[in-house]
């Protein structure tokens, strides 16, 4: 790409560093900002910079937070003895949206993935194991994505806490609500038969 | 979407103002910035702000430029009597990439489009007509996209300059190089037959 302006070129190149944003898309976005009032660019850049400089990770659950301890961990109405283990803040948001979980979270910050150079020490696993050792935990819910990395991470954590007298569970795998049975993959369908639930349960929360 | 942090929410909302970026994509981009060193966010925001504050439009062709007059308009090797009319800077970049055009450009800044509230006065048409009136122009090449709005804009400009002794042309429409004839739409194929060129010409620039 030949740019008529170094300023434009630099802005496009920086924008194209973002994942999934190619040079053409970056150019489209940057030209859009040029057509808008200067305030839009100012608000965008200030919001990004403020977020990057000031955001914290909750000391307890490692979720993204504005304060030292996040709202969920501060909430006395939540059950602090049931901990749901998730990969990142998006999973917390997804589960919170369901309004079905009244415990607290533990955000690992990723999954064990040797290919991506992520080992257990880069995740917040030690802090989770400490919570279990302190005896405050009744149940750990494993809610990582059902991928190879997710399963590896689950197993790595499970090995370290299996001797403590706590309940462990994983979120249920099965046919998504509204999905056609015939299009489900066989592993999912198989698990959903093995882990079938009493019929009365299926009437809850509907 | 329920955010655990106001700072995160604000950054996502500003990011989602960009065209084609939904809230989910915005969240993904913003979380990516959080995982990167602070410098990446700093460079991105500084580049965007510098561009928005300092970029100029060339006084002559209205293309995006770092200086009062852009590099192309300043270049003595270019033919300043042949002007190619384009919609925006991306078209200039596309034509420059071909290395086939040695004239200069006139960037309209859009197309006449009543639906989008864009009238002739918002475009740089007057400044183009002034150039023609001053007698410096030998040829005008219309290179807008072949859409309804493009054709309207072409015709609007043509009406105002048709009494001046200049050559006018449009870029050739036809079958794209490498395309299969049978898949071409009939209007394009029809035009490519009507505007056929001497066989020797097709051997150039290959």
GROMACS .gro file of C-alpha atoms in nm:
model
  412
    1UNK     CA    1   0.000   0.000   0.000
    2UNK     CA    2   0.127   0.342  -0.101
    3UNK     CA    3   0.018   0.612   0.142
    4UNK     CA    4  -0.002   0.979   0.057
    5UNK     CA    5   0.058   1.068   0.421
    6UNK     CA    6   0.295   0.936   0.685
    7UNK     CA    7   0.042   1.024   0.956
    8UNK     CA    8  -0.220   0.813   0.783
    9UNK     CA    9   0.026   0.530   0.724
   10UNK     CA   10   0.129   0.521   1.090
   11UNK     CA   11  -0.230   0.522   1.213
   12UNK     CA   12  -0.321   0.240   0.973
   13UNK     CA   13  -0.017   0.034   1.070
   14UNK     CA   14  -0.094   0.066   1.441
   15UNK     CA   15  -0.459  -0.021   1.385
   16UNK     CA   16  -0.360  -0.324   1.177
   17UNK     CA   17  -0.170  -0.463   1.480
   18UNK     CA   18  -0.506  -0.554   1.634
   19UNK     CA   19  -0.607  -0.918   1.584
   20UNK     CA   20  -0.831  -0.979   1.284
   21UNK     CA   21  -0.781  -0.625   1.150
   22UNK     CA   22  -0.599  -0.627   0.816
   23UNK     CA   23  -0.453  -0.322   0.645
   24UNK     CA   24  -0.761  -0.261   0.433
   25UNK     CA   25  -0.995  -0.275   0.730
   26UNK     CA   26  -0.759  -0.055   0.928
   27UNK     CA   27  -0.761   0.201   0.647
   28UNK     CA   28  -1.141   0.195   0.637
   29UNK     CA   29  -1.163   0.251   1.013
   30UNK     CA   30  -0.905   0.528   1.014
   31UNK     CA   31  -1.069   0.711   0.722
   32UNK     CA   32  -1.398   0.685   0.908
   33UNK     CA   33  -1.242   0.862   1.207
   34UNK     CA   34  -1.113   1.133   0.974
   35UNK     CA   35  -1.466   1.202   0.854
   36UNK     CA   36  -1.604   1.224   1.208
   37UNK     CA   37  -1.560   1.517   1.448
   38UNK     CA   38  -1.224   1.522   1.627
   39UNK     CA   39  -1.402   1.446   1.953
   40UNK     CA   40  -1.479   1.091   1.843
   41UNK     CA   41  -1.110   1.012   1.801
   42UNK     CA   42  -1.035   1.191   2.129
   43UNK     CA   43  -1.297   0.994   2.324
   44UNK     CA   44  -1.181   0.665   2.170
   45UNK     CA   45  -0.813   0.720   2.242
   46UNK     CA   46  -0.877   0.853   2.593
   47UNK     CA   47  -1.101   0.557   2.678
   48UNK     CA   48  -0.842   0.309   2.551
   49UNK     CA   49  -0.554   0.475   2.733
   50UNK     CA   50  -0.748   0.515   3.059
   51UNK     CA   51  -0.849   0.151   3.046
   52UNK     CA   52  -0.494   0.031   2.974
   53UNK     CA   53  -0.339   0.247   3.247
   54UNK     CA   54  -0.593   0.217   3.526
   55UNK     CA   55  -0.765  -0.118   3.500
   56UNK     CA   56  -0.685  -0.369   3.774
   57UNK     CA   57  -0.719  -0.741   3.826
   58UNK     CA   58  -0.926  -0.836   4.131
   59UNK     CA   59  -0.692  -0.953   4.407
   60UNK     CA   60  -0.922  -1.242   4.485
   61UNK     CA   61  -1.059  -1.379   4.155
   62UNK     CA   62  -0.822  -1.208   3.904
   63UNK     CA   63  -1.115  -1.076   3.701
   64UNK     CA   64  -1.086  -0.734   3.537
   65UNK     CA   65  -1.198  -0.473   3.785
   66UNK     CA   66  -1.188  -0.100   3.858
   67UNK     CA   67  -1.118  -0.163   4.228
   68UNK     CA   68  -0.872  -0.382   4.419
   69UNK     CA   69  -1.148  -0.636   4.477
   70UNK     CA   70  -1.419  -0.678   4.212
   71UNK     CA   71  -1.792  -0.625   4.266
   72UNK     CA   72  -1.868  -0.996   4.257
   73UNK     CA   73  -1.606  -1.084   4.520
   74UNK     CA   74  -1.726  -0.792   4.736
   75UNK     CA   75  -2.090  -0.896   4.715
   76UNK     CA   76  -2.203  -1.050   5.046
   77UNK     CA   77  -2.506  -1.209   4.875
   78UNK     CA   78  -2.288  -1.439   4.667
   79UNK     CA   79  -2.178  -1.778   4.791
   80UNK     CA   80  -1.803  -1.743   4.835
   81UNK     CA   81  -1.757  -2.116   4.892
   82UNK     CA   82  -1.857  -2.214   4.539
   83UNK     CA   83  -1.593  -2.114   4.285
   84UNK     CA   84  -1.637  -2.134   3.910
   85UNK     CA   85  -1.306  -2.165   3.724
   86UNK     CA   86  -1.306  -1.981   3.390
   87UNK     CA   87  -1.053  -1.884   3.131
   88UNK     CA   88  -1.109  -1.510   3.100
   89UNK     CA   89  -1.338  -1.214   3.164
   90UNK     CA   90  -1.560  -1.298   2.864
   91UNK     CA   91  -1.658  -1.625   3.027
   92UNK     CA   92  -1.747  -1.441   3.349
   93UNK     CA   93  -1.966  -1.204   3.145
   94UNK     CA   94  -2.131  -1.495   2.964
   95UNK     CA   95  -2.214  -1.681   3.286
   96UNK     CA   96  -2.327  -1.363   3.465
   97UNK     CA   97  -2.567  -1.298   3.176
   98UNK     CA   98  -2.746  -1.624   3.252
   99UNK     CA   99  -2.831  -1.510   3.609
  100UNK     CA  100  -2.801  -1.877   3.709
  101UNK     CA  101  -2.483  -1.868   3.915
  102UNK     CA  102  -2.464  -1.718   4.263
  103UNK     CA  103  -2.112  -1.828   4.356
  104UNK     CA  104  -1.788  -1.649   4.273
  105UNK     CA  105  -1.528  -1.693   3.999
  106UNK     CA  106  -1.163  -1.768   3.959
  107UNK     CA  107  -1.020  -1.631   3.633
  108UNK     CA  108  -0.720  -1.833   3.515
  109UNK     CA  109  -0.614  -1.584   3.249
  110UNK     CA  110  -0.580  -1.850   2.980
  111UNK     CA  111  -0.536  -2.220   2.929
  112UNK     CA  112  -0.225  -2.436   2.948
  113UNK     CA  113  -0.102  -2.445   2.589
  114UNK     CA  114   0.260  -2.545   2.522
  115UNK     CA  115   0.222  -2.448   2.154
  116UNK     CA  116   0.141  -2.089   2.251
  117UNK     CA  117   0.407  -2.096   2.521
  118UNK     CA  118   0.155  -2.080   2.805
  119UNK     CA  119   0.257  -2.292   3.105
  120UNK     CA  120   0.083  -2.334   3.442
  121UNK     CA  121   0.300  -2.063   3.600
  122UNK     CA  122   0.154  -1.795   3.370
  123UNK     CA  123  -0.195  -1.875   3.493
  124UNK     CA  124  -0.344  -1.805   3.835
  125UNK     CA  125  -0.351  -2.174   3.930
  126UNK     CA  126  -0.138  -2.137   4.245
  127UNK     CA  127  -0.371  -1.877   4.387
  128UNK     CA  128  -0.666  -2.112   4.323
  129UNK     CA  129  -0.492  -2.404   4.494
  130UNK     CA  130  -0.415  -2.176   4.790
  131UNK     CA  131  -0.785  -2.098   4.826
  132UNK     CA  132  -0.858  -2.470   4.841
  133UNK     CA  133  -0.579  -2.531   5.094
  134UNK     CA  134  -0.718  -2.260   5.320
  135UNK     CA  135  -1.032  -2.472   5.350
  136UNK     CA  136  -1.282  -2.209   5.242
  137UNK     CA  137  -1.395  -2.391   4.928
  138UNK     CA  138  -1.691  -2.629   4.916
  139UNK     CA  139  -1.720  -2.678   4.542
  140UNK     CA  140  -1.507  -2.607   4.237
  141UNK     CA  141  -1.690  -2.586   3.904
  142UNK     CA  142  -1.464  -2.637   3.603
  143UNK     CA  143  -1.601  -2.419   3.321
  144UNK     CA  144  -1.321  -2.412   3.064
  145UNK     CA  145  -1.392  -2.467   2.696
  146UNK     CA  146  -1.400  -2.839   2.608
  147UNK     CA  147  -1.083  -2.830   2.399
  148UNK     CA  148  -0.757  -3.018   2.434
  149UNK     CA  149  -0.605  -2.720   2.619
  150UNK     CA  150  -0.912  -2.683   2.839
  151UNK     CA  151  -0.904  -3.050   2.936
  152UNK     CA  152  -0.529  -3.037   3.004
  153UNK     CA  153  -0.577  -2.737   3.230
  154UNK     CA  154  -0.870  -2.900   3.410
  155UNK     CA  155  -0.665  -3.212   3.472
  156UNK     CA  156  -0.360  -3.018   3.589
  157UNK     CA  157  -0.570  -2.833   3.847
  158UNK     CA  158  -0.764  -3.143   3.947
  159UNK     CA  159  -0.443  -3.332   4.029
  160UNK     CA  160  -0.343  -3.063   4.278
  161UNK     CA  161  -0.673  -3.039   4.464
  162UNK     CA  162  -0.804  -3.396   4.448
  163UNK     CA  163  -0.686  -3.482   4.802
  164UNK     CA  164  -0.886  -3.203   4.962
  165UNK     CA  165  -1.242  -3.275   5.079
  166UNK     CA  166  -1.424  -3.056   4.825
  167UNK     CA  167  -1.687  -3.121   4.561
  168UNK     CA  168  -1.579  -3.080   4.199
  169UNK     CA  169  -1.799  -3.055   3.892
  170UNK     CA  170  -1.788  -2.946   3.530
  171UNK     CA  171  -2.056  -2.758   3.342
  172UNK     CA  172  -2.290  -2.992   3.154
  173UNK     CA  173  -2.216  -3.072   2.790
  174UNK     CA  174  -2.515  -3.150   2.576
  175UNK     CA  175  -2.745  -3.042   2.298
  176UNK     CA  176  -2.788  -2.664   2.298
  177UNK     CA  177  -3.140  -2.544   2.374
  178UNK     CA  178  -3.314  -2.493   2.039
  179UNK     CA  179  -3.072  -2.712   1.842
  180UNK     CA  180  -3.183  -2.994   1.615
  181UNK     CA  181  -3.074  -3.334   1.746
  182UNK     CA  182  -2.979  -3.468   1.404
  183UNK     CA  183  -2.717  -3.197   1.351
  184UNK     CA  184  -2.539  -3.246   1.684
  185UNK     CA  185  -2.192  -3.402   1.669
  186UNK     CA  186  -2.174  -3.754   1.805
  187UNK     CA  187  -1.945  -3.679   2.100
  188UNK     CA  188  -2.182  -3.414   2.231
  189UNK     CA  189  -2.486  -3.630   2.167
  190UNK     CA  190  -2.315  -3.926   2.333
  191UNK     CA  191  -2.230  -3.724   2.643
  192UNK     CA  192  -2.579  -3.582   2.662
  193UNK     CA  193  -2.720  -3.936   2.679
  194UNK     CA  194  -2.464  -4.057   2.935
  195UNK     CA  195  -2.525  -3.752   3.152
  196UNK     CA  196  -2.902  -3.749   3.113
  197UNK     CA  197  -3.096  -3.564   3.383
  198UNK     CA  198  -3.431  -3.636   3.551
  199UNK     CA  199  -3.713  -3.510   3.335
  200UNK     CA  200  -3.839  -3.275   3.606
  201UNK     CA  201  -3.506  -3.088   3.596
  202UNK     CA  202  -3.561  -2.997   3.232
  203UNK     CA  203  -3.870  -2.803   3.333
  204UNK     CA  204  -3.671  -2.564   3.555
  205UNK     CA  205  -3.561  -2.222   3.437
  206UNK     CA  206  -3.780  -2.218   3.133
  207UNK     CA  207  -2.347  -0.710   2.814
  208UNK     CA  208  -2.262  -0.686   3.183
  209UNK     CA  209  -1.916  -0.541   3.241
  210UNK     CA  210  -1.714  -0.593   3.555
  211UNK     CA  211  -1.535  -0.263   3.496
  212UNK     CA  212  -1.653   0.082   3.388
  213UNK     CA  213  -1.317   0.148   3.225
  214UNK     CA  214  -1.353  -0.166   3.017
  215UNK     CA  215  -1.712  -0.084   2.929
  216UNK     CA  216  -1.623   0.267   2.813
  217UNK     CA  217  -1.335   0.143   2.598
  218UNK     CA  218  -1.556  -0.124   2.439
  219UNK     CA  219  -1.836   0.124   2.372
  220UNK     CA  220  -1.602   0.371   2.203
  221UNK     CA  221  -1.442   0.095   1.996
  222UNK     CA  222  -1.786  -0.030   1.891
  223UNK     CA  223  -1.859   0.313   1.736
  224UNK     CA  224  -1.631   0.219   1.450
  225UNK     CA  225  -1.811   0.092   1.139
  226UNK     CA  226  -1.836  -0.287   1.119
  227UNK     CA  227  -1.711  -0.335   1.476
  228UNK     CA  228  -1.980  -0.484   1.701
  229UNK     CA  229  -1.962  -0.504   2.079
  230UNK     CA  230  -1.821  -0.855   2.080
  231UNK     CA  231  -1.544  -0.767   1.836
  232UNK     CA  232  -1.474  -0.449   2.030
  233UNK     CA  233  -1.440  -0.651   2.350
  234UNK     CA  234  -1.203  -0.893   2.179
  235UNK     CA  235  -0.985  -0.606   2.051
  236UNK     CA  236  -0.982  -0.425   2.384
  237UNK     CA  237  -0.894  -0.742   2.580
  238UNK     CA  238  -0.613  -0.800   2.333
  239UNK     CA  239  -0.473  -0.454   2.413
  240UNK     CA  240  -0.493  -0.538   2.784
  241UNK     CA  241  -0.274  -0.843   2.731
  242UNK     CA  242  -0.013  -0.649   2.533
  243UNK     CA  243   0.245  -0.411   2.682
  244UNK     CA  244   0.110  -0.063   2.759
  245UNK     CA  245   0.323   0.076   2.481
  246UNK     CA  246   0.107  -0.084   2.214
  247UNK     CA  247  -0.199   0.105   2.337
  248UNK     CA  248   0.009   0.421   2.370
  249UNK     CA  249   0.143   0.398   2.014
  250UNK     CA  250  -0.202   0.323   1.875
  251UNK     CA  251  -0.376   0.610   2.051
  252UNK     CA  252  -0.095   0.855   1.976
  253UNK     CA  253  -0.093   0.762   1.607
  254UNK     CA  254  -0.471   0.803   1.583
  255UNK     CA  255  -0.474   1.136   1.764
  256UNK     CA  256  -0.177   1.275   1.568
  257UNK     CA  257  -0.342   1.173   1.243
  258UNK     CA  258  -0.676   1.327   1.337
  259UNK     CA  259  -0.522   1.653   1.459
  260UNK     CA  260  -0.248   1.712   1.204
  261UNK     CA  261  -0.353   1.559   0.876
  262UNK     CA  262  -0.434   1.804   0.598
  263UNK     CA  263  -0.615   1.793   0.267
  264UNK     CA  264  -0.399   1.895  -0.028
  265UNK     CA  265  -0.497   2.249  -0.135
  266UNK     CA  266  -0.488   2.144  -0.498
  267UNK     CA  267  -0.632   1.791  -0.525
  268UNK     CA  268  -0.795   1.754  -0.179
  269UNK     CA  269  -0.619   1.424  -0.120
  270UNK     CA  270  -0.504   1.339   0.233
  271UNK     CA  271  -0.159   1.486   0.284
  272UNK     CA  272   0.094   1.577   0.551
  273UNK     CA  273   0.178   1.906   0.375
  274UNK     CA  274  -0.028   2.191   0.230
  275UNK     CA  275   0.025   2.045  -0.117
  276UNK     CA  276   0.055   1.667  -0.155
  277UNK     CA  277   0.354   1.481  -0.299
  278UNK     CA  278   0.174   1.400  -0.623
  279UNK     CA  279   0.069   1.761  -0.689
  280UNK     CA  280   0.423   1.879  -0.604
  281UNK     CA  281   0.589   1.627  -0.834
  282UNK     CA  282   0.722   1.805  -1.150
  283UNK     CA  283   0.743   1.473  -1.334
  284UNK     CA  284   0.366   1.428  -1.330
  285UNK     CA  285   0.144   1.569  -1.605
  286UNK     CA  286  -0.059   1.837  -1.429
  287UNK     CA  287  -0.290   1.882  -1.728
  288UNK     CA  288  -0.443   1.536  -1.699
  289UNK     CA  289  -0.671   1.507  -1.396
  290UNK     CA  290  -0.823   1.185  -1.274
  291UNK     CA  291  -1.144   1.239  -1.072
  292UNK     CA  292  -1.185   0.992  -0.786
  293UNK     CA  293  -1.407   0.952  -0.486
  294UNK     CA  294  -1.156   0.920  -0.204
  295UNK     CA  295  -0.801   0.852  -0.098
  296UNK     CA  296  -0.842   0.476  -0.134
  297UNK     CA  297  -0.902   0.517  -0.506
  298UNK     CA  298  -0.587   0.729  -0.537
  299UNK     CA  299  -0.394   0.453  -0.360
  300UNK     CA  300  -0.545   0.185  -0.586
  301UNK     CA  301  -0.456   0.374  -0.906
  302UNK     CA  302  -0.109   0.467  -0.781
  303UNK     CA  303  -0.044   0.099  -0.714
  304UNK     CA  304  -0.091   0.023  -1.084
  305UNK     CA  305   0.196   0.259  -1.182
  306UNK     CA  306   0.000   0.329  -1.502
  307UNK     CA  307  -0.109   0.688  -1.440
  308UNK     CA  308   0.128   0.982  -1.461
  309UNK     CA  309  -0.125   1.265  -1.431
  310UNK     CA  310  -0.268   1.414  -1.111
  311UNK     CA  311  -0.587   1.353  -0.914
  312UNK     CA  312  -0.889   1.542  -0.795
  313UNK     CA  313  -1.048   1.385  -0.485
  314UNK     CA  314  -1.419   1.462  -0.461
  315UNK     CA  315  -1.457   1.337  -0.105
  316UNK     CA  316  -1.762   1.128  -0.187
  317UNK     CA  317  -2.040   1.086  -0.440
  318UNK     CA  318  -2.366   1.278  -0.480
  319UNK     CA  319  -2.615   1.071  -0.282
  320UNK     CA  320  -2.942   1.233  -0.173
  321UNK     CA  321  -3.025   0.928   0.043
  322UNK     CA  322  -2.710   0.981   0.250
  323UNK     CA  323  -2.765   1.357   0.249
  324UNK     CA  324  -2.463   1.427   0.030
  325UNK     CA  325  -2.520   1.708  -0.220
  326UNK     CA  326  -2.278   1.863  -0.472
  327UNK     CA  327  -2.184   2.141  -0.229
  328UNK     CA  328  -2.032   1.892   0.016
  329UNK     CA  329  -1.798   1.765  -0.254
  330UNK     CA  330  -1.502   1.947  -0.409
  331UNK     CA  331  -1.678   1.991  -0.744
  332UNK     CA  332  -1.651   2.373  -0.753
  333UNK     CA  333  -1.276   2.360  -0.710
  334UNK     CA  334  -1.257   2.109  -1.000
  335UNK     CA  335  -1.469   2.330  -1.227
  336UNK     CA  336  -1.246   2.626  -1.137
  337UNK     CA  337  -0.941   2.431  -1.254
  338UNK     CA  338  -1.113   2.369  -1.588
  339UNK     CA  339  -1.215   2.737  -1.620
  340UNK     CA  340  -0.857   2.848  -1.561
  341UNK     CA  341  -0.768   2.662  -1.881
  342UNK     CA  342  -0.496   2.442  -1.737
  343UNK     CA  343  -0.675   2.114  -1.798
  344UNK     CA  344  -0.631   1.903  -2.112
  345UNK     CA  345  -0.812   1.588  -2.007
  346UNK     CA  346  -1.048   1.486  -1.728
  347UNK     CA  347  -1.067   1.114  -1.651
  348UNK     CA  348  -1.382   1.012  -1.464
  349UNK     CA  349  -1.288   0.723  -1.234
  350UNK     CA  350  -1.583   0.694  -0.996
  351UNK     CA  351  -1.736   0.357  -0.916
  352UNK     CA  352  -1.998   0.256  -1.177
  353UNK     CA  353  -2.293   0.288  -0.939
  354UNK     CA  354  -2.605   0.502  -0.959
  355UNK     CA  355  -2.440   0.764  -0.734
  356UNK     CA  356  -2.117   0.751  -0.932
  357UNK     CA  357  -2.300   0.804  -1.261
  358UNK     CA  358  -2.508   1.091  -1.114
  359UNK     CA  359  -2.191   1.260  -0.993
  360UNK     CA  360  -2.017   1.208  -1.328
  361UNK     CA  361  -2.312   1.360  -1.511
  362UNK     CA  362  -2.340   1.656  -1.272
  363UNK     CA  363  -1.974   1.741  -1.327
  364UNK     CA  364  -1.989   1.677  -1.701
  365UNK     CA  365  -2.276   1.925  -1.743
  366UNK     CA  366  -2.065   2.203  -1.593
  367UNK     CA  367  -1.750   2.147  -1.795
  368UNK     CA  368  -1.887   2.025  -2.130
  369UNK     CA  369  -1.856   2.370  -2.297
  370UNK     CA  370  -1.483   2.392  -2.232
  371UNK     CA  371  -1.240   2.259  -2.494
  372UNK     CA  372  -1.107   1.965  -2.294
  373UNK     CA  373  -1.095   1.592  -2.350
  374UNK     CA  374  -1.305   1.379  -2.117
  375UNK     CA  375  -1.285   1.003  -2.066
  376UNK     CA  376  -1.389   0.734  -1.823
  377UNK     CA  377  -1.186   0.436  -1.716
  378UNK     CA  378  -1.260   0.128  -1.927
  379UNK     CA  379  -1.521  -0.117  -1.806
  380UNK     CA  380  -1.472  -0.474  -1.916
  381UNK     CA  381  -1.380  -0.824  -1.820
  382UNK     CA  382  -1.123  -0.827  -1.540
  383UNK     CA  383  -0.788  -0.976  -1.632
  384UNK     CA  384  -0.795  -1.343  -1.534
  385UNK     CA  385  -1.176  -1.363  -1.519
  386UNK     CA  386  -1.380  -1.627  -1.699
  387UNK     CA  387  -1.596  -1.479  -1.975
  388UNK     CA  388  -1.895  -1.700  -1.899
  389UNK     CA  389  -1.928  -1.565  -1.544
  390UNK     CA  390  -1.920  -1.196  -1.641
  391UNK     CA  391  -2.247  -1.006  -1.600
  392UNK     CA  392  -2.411  -0.909  -1.928
  393UNK     CA  393  -2.380  -0.532  -1.888
  394UNK     CA  394  -2.006  -0.557  -1.836
  395UNK     CA  395  -1.966  -0.808  -2.119
  396UNK     CA  396  -2.180  -0.591  -2.346
  397UNK     CA  397  -1.974  -0.282  -2.275
  398UNK     CA  398  -1.650  -0.472  -2.325
  399UNK     CA  399  -1.764  -0.568  -2.676
  400UNK     CA  400  -1.885  -0.220  -2.765
  401UNK     CA  401  -1.563  -0.063  -2.640
  402UNK     CA  402  -1.333  -0.326  -2.788
  403UNK     CA  403  -0.972  -0.221  -2.840
  404UNK     CA  404  -0.721  -0.300  -3.119
  405UNK     CA  405  -0.560  -0.637  -3.056
  406UNK     CA  406  -0.211  -0.486  -3.036
  407UNK     CA  407  -0.321  -0.278  -2.735
  408UNK     CA  408  -0.396  -0.591  -2.537
  409UNK     CA  409  -0.031  -0.691  -2.563
  410UNK     CA  410   0.086  -0.380  -2.376
  411UNK     CA  411   0.168  -0.385  -2.006
  412UNK     CA  412   0.167  -0.758  -1.975
   0.00000   0.00000   0.00000
